[in-house]
CSV table of C-alpha atoms in Angstrom, one decimal:
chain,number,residue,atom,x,y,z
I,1,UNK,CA,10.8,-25.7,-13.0
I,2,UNK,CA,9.2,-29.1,-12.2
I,3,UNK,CA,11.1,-31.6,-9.6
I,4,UNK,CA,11.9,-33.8,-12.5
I,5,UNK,CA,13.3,-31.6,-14.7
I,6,UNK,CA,15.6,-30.6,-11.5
I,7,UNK,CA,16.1,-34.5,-10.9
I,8,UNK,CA,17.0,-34.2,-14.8
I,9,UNK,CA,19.9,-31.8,-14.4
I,10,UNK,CA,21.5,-32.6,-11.5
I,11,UNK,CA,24.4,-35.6,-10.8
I,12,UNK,CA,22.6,-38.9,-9.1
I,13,UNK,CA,24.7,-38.3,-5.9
I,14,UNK,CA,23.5,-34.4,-4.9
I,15,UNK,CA,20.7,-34.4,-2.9
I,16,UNK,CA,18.8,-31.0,-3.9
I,17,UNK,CA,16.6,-28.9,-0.9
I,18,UNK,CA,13.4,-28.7,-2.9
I,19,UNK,CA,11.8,-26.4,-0.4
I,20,UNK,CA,14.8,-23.9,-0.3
I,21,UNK,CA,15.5,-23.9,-4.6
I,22,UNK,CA,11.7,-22.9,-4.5
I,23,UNK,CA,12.0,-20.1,-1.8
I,24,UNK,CA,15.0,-19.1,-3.2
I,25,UNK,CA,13.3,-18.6,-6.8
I,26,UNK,CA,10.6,-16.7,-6.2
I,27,UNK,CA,12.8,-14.5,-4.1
I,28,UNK,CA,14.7,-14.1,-7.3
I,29,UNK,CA,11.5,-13.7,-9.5
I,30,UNK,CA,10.5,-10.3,-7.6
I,31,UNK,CA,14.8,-9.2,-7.3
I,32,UNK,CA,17.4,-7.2,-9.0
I,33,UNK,CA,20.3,-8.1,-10.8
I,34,UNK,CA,22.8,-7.4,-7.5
I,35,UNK,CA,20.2,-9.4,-5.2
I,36,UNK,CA,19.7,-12.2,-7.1
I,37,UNK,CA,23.4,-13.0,-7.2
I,38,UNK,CA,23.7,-12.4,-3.8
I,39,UNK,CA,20.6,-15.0,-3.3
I,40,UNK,CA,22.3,-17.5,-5.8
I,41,UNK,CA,25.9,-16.8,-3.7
I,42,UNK,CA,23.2,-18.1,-0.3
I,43,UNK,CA,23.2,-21.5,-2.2
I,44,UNK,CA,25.2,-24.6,-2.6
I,45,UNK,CA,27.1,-24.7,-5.4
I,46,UNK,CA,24.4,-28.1,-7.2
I,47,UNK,CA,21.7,-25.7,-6.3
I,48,UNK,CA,23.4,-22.6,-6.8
I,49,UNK,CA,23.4,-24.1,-10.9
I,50,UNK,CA,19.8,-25.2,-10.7
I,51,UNK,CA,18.2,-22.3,-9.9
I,52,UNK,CA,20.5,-19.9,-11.6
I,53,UNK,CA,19.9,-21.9,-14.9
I,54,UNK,CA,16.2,-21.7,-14.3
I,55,UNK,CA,16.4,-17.5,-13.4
I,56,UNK,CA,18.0,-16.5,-16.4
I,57,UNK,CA,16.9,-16.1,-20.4
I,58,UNK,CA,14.3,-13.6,-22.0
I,59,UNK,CA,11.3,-15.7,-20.8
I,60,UNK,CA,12.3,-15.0,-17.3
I,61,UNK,CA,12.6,-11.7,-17.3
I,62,UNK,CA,9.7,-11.1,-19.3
I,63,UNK,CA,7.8,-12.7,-16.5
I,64,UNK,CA,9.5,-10.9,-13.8
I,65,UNK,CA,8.8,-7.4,-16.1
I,66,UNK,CA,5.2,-8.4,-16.1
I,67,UNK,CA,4.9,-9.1,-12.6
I,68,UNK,CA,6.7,-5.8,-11.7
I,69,UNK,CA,3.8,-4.2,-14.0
I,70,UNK,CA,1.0,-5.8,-12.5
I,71,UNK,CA,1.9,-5.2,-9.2
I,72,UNK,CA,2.6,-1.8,-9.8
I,73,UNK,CA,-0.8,-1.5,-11.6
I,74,UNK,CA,-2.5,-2.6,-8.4
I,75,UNK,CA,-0.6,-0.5,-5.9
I,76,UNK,CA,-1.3,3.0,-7.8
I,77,UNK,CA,-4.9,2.3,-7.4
I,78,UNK,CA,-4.5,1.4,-3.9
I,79,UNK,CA,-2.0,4.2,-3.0
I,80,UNK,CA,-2.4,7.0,-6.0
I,81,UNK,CA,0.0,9.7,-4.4
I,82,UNK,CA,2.1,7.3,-2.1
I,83,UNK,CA,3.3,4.5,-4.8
I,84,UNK,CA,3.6,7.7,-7.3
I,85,UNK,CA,5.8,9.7,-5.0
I,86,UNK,CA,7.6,5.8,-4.1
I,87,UNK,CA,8.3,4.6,-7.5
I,88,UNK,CA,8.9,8.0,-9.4
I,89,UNK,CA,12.0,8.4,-7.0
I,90,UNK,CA,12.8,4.6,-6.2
I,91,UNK,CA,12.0,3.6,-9.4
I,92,UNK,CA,12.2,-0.3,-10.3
I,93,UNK,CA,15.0,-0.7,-7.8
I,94,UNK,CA,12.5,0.8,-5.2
I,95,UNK,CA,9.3,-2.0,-6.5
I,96,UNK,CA,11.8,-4.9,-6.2
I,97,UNK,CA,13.2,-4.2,-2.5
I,98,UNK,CA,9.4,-4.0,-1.7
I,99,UNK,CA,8.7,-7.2,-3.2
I,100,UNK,CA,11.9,-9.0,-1.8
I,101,UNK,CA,10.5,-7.8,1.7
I,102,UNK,CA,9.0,-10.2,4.2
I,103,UNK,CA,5.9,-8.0,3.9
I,104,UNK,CA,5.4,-9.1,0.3
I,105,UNK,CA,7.3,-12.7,0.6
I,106,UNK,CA,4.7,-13.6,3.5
I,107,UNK,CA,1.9,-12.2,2.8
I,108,UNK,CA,-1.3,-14.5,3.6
I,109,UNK,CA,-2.3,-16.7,0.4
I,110,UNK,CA,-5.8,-16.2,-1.4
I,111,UNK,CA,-6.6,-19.2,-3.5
I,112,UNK,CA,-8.6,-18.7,-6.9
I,113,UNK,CA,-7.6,-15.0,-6.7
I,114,UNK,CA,-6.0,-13.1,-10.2
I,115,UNK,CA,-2.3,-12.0,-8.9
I,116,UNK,CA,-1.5,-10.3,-7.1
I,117,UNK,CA,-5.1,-9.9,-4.8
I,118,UNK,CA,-5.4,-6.0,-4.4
I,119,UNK,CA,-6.2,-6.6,-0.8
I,120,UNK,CA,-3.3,-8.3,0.6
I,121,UNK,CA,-0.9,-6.8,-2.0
I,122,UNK,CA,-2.0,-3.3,-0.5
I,123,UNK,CA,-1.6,-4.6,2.8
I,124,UNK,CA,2.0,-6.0,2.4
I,125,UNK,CA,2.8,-2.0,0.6
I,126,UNK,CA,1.2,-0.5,3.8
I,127,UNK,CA,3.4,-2.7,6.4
I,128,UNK,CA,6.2,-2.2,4.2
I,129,UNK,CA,6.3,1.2,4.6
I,130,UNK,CA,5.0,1.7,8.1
I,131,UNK,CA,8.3,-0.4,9.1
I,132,UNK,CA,10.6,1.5,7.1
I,133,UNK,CA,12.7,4.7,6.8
I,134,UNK,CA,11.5,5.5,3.8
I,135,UNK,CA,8.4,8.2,4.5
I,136,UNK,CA,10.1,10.0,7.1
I,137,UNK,CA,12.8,10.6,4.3
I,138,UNK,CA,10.3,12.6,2.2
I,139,UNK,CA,8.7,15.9,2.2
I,140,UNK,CA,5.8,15.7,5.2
I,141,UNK,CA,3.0,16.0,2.4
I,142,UNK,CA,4.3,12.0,1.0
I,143,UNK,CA,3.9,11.0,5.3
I,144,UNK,CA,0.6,13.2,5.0
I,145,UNK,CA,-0.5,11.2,1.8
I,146,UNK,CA,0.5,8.3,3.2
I,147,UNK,CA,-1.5,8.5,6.4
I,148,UNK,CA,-4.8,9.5,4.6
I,149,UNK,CA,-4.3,6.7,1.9
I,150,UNK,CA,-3.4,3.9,4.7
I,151,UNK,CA,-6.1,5.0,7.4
I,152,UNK,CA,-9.1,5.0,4.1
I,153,UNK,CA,-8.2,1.4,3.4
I,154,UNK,CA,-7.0,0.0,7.0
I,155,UNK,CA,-8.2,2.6,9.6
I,156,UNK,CA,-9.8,1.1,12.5
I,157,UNK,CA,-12.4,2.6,14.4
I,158,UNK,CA,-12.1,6.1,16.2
I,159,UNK,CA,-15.1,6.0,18.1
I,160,UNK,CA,-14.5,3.5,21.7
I,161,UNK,CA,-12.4,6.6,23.3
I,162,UNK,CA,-15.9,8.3,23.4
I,163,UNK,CA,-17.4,5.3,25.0
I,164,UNK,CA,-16.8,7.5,28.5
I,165,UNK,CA,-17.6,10.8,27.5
I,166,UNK,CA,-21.5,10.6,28.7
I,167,UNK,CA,-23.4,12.8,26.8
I,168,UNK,CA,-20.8,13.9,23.8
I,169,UNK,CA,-21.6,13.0,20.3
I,170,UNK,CA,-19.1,10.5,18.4
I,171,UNK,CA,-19.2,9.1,15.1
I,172,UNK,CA,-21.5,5.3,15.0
I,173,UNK,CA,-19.8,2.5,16.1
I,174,UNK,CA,-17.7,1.1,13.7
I,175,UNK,CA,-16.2,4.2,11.8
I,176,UNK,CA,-12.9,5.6,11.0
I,177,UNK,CA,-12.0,8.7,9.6
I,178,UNK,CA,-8.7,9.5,6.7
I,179,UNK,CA,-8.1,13.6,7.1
I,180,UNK,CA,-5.5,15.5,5.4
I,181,UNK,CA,-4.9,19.8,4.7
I,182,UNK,CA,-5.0,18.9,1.2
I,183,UNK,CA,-7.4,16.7,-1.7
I,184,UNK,CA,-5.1,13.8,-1.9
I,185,UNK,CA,-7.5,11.6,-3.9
I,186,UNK,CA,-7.7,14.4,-6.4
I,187,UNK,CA,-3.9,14.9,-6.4
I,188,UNK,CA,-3.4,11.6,-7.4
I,189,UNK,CA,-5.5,11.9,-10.2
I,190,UNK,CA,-3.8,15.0,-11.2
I,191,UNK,CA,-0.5,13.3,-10.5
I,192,UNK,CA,-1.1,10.1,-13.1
I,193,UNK,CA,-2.6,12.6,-15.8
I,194,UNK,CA,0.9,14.2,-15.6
I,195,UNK,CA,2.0,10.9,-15.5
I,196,UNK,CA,1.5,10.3,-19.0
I,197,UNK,CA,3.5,12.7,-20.3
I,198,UNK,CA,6.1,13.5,-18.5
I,199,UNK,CA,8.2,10.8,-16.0
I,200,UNK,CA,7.2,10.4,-12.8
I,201,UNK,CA,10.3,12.4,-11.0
I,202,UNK,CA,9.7,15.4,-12.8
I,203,UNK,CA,5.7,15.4,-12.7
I,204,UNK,CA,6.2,15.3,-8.9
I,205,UNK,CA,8.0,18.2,-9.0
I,206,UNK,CA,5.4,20.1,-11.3
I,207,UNK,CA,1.8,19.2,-9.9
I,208,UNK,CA,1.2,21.6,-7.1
I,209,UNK,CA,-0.9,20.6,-3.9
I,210,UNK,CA,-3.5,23.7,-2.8
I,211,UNK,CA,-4.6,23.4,0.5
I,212,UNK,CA,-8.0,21.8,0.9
I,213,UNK,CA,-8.9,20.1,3.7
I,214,UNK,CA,-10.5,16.7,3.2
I,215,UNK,CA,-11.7,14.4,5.7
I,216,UNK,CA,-13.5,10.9,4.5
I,217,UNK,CA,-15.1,8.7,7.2
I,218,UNK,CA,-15.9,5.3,6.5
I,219,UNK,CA,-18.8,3.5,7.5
I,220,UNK,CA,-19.9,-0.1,8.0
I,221,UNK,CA,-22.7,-1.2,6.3
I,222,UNK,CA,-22.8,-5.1,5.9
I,223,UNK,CA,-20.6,-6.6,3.7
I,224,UNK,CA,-19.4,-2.9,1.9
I,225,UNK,CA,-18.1,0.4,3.7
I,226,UNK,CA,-20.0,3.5,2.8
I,227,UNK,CA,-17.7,6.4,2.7
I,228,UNK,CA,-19.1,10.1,3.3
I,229,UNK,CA,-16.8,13.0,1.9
I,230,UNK,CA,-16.6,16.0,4.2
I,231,UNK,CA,-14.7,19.4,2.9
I,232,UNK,CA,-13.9,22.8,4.1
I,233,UNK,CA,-14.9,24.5,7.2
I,234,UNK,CA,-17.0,21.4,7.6
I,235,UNK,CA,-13.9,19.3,8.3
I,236,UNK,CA,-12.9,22.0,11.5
I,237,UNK,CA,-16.4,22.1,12.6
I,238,UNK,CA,-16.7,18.4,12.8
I,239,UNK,CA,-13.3,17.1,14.1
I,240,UNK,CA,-14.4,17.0,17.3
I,241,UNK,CA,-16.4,13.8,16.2
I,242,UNK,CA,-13.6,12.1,15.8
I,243,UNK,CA,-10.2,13.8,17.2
I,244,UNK,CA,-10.5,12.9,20.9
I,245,UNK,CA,-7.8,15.7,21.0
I,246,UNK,CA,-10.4,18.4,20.0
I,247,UNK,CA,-12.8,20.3,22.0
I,248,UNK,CA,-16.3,20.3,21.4
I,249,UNK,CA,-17.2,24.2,21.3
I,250,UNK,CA,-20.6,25.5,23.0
I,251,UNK,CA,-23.7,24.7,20.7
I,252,UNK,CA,-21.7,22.7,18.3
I,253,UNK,CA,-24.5,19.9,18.4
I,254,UNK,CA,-27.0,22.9,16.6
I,255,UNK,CA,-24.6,23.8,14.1
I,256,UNK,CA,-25.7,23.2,10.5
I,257,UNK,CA,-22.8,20.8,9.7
I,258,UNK,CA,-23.7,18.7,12.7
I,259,UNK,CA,-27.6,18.5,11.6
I,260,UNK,CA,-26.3,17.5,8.2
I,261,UNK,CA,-24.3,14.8,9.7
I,262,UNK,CA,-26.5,13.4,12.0
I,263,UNK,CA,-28.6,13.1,8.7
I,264,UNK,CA,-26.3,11.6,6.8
I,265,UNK,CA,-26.0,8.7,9.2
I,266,UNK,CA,-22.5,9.9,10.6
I,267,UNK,CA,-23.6,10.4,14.3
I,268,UNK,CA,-24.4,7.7,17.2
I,269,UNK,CA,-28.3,7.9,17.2
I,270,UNK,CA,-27.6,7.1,21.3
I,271,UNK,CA,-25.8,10.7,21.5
I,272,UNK,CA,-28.0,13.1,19.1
């Protein structure tokens, strides 16, 4: 709604806060039925009309459906087993207290990009949920998803607590590793093919996890991250690399998983 199509509707003698009627409609664009009255009972009554009249009718809520789907598009890809295991038991209730969030209200602006941009939509998901209740409500598989999902897009690097450990080999400068007990990249795959046929709650419930432990460092390399897949007993030989918890055994720098990684680029040439 333009400001003279508000100037339009309202009497000559209300004066109209421009800046809050737009907050306050894009707050209702990405809310529920309850919130958006409760955002509407925030307002003036001359305002309380405006935006009310502007927030209603099929065209509305066919643009607030779409947005819902978009987003919801781009956060599956970014989080396959998290915003699978969020929305199948939130459902759109869940999606629209995410998107009435600071998190997703202030996320940073990216000019020229298709909505919503996968980076800082992803990022706004991730914050969302590290500040709520909501993971430490589920199973410790979703928190286990979770944590692999959010340290393969956002993990910083693992490698500076080494920086003191003269002589012990650490991963190259720059890299981060996501590790979880089971494939949660191939879950999620397994979770949207289920997805298709059956709803979300119960295809949850009916896709098994085996245990497979998975461990995916990321690499630098210029503008792009290369990402090396490690699996197995290659994940407990290697941890040391990276868990500053872990002990390096005796002769672990002649094992056969450490010569493969040193040749795969994983390993600080300073410390081969």
């Amino acid at each position: 709604m333009t400001r003279d199509a508000l100037d339009h509707v309202r009497p000559d003698h209300v004066r109209l806060d421009y800046a809050r009627l737009t907050d306050t409609t894009w707050r209702i664009l990405n809310a529920t039925p309850g919130r958006r009255a409760e955002l509407l009972d925030t307002l003036p009554p001359a305002e309380r009309a405006v935006v009310a009249e502007g927030t209603s009718g099929p065209g509305f809520d066919m643009e607030q459906a779409r947005r819902r789907k978009t987003v919801a598009n781009v956060l599956n890809v970014s989080f396959p087993v998290t915003f699978f295991a969020y929305y199948g038991r939130t459902g759109a209730e869940g999606l629209h207290t995410f998107l009435d969030s600071e998190f997703w209200q202030r996320r940073p602006a990216q000019p020229g990009s298709v909505f919503p941009p996968a980076a800082t939509a992803s990022a706004a998901f991730a914050g969302y949920l590290r500040a709520s209740d909501w993971i430490a409500r589920q199973e410790d598989w979703v928190g286990e998803a979770f944590a692999f999902e959010d340290a393969h897009l956002f993990g910083g690097a693992t490698t500076d607590a080494y920086r003191d450990c003269a002589g012990r080999p650490r991963l190259v400068a720059g890299a981060w590793t996501a590790e979880a007990t089971f494939d949660v990249p191939a879950y999620g795959r397994l979770l949207r093919e289920r997805g298709t046929v059956d709803p979300w709650p119960e295809a949850l419930l009916l896709v098994k996890r085996r245990p497979a432990p998975l461990a995916v460092i990321s690499l630098p390399a210029g503008e792009r991250v290369r990402r090396v897949r490690l699996t197995g007993d290659t994940v407990a030989a290697l941890r040391w690399l990276w868990d500053t918890g872990a002990h390096m055994p005796e002769g672990a720098a002649g094992t056969p998983a450490y010569v493969r990684a040193v040749g795969a680029g994983l390993v600080d040439g300073a410390a081969r």
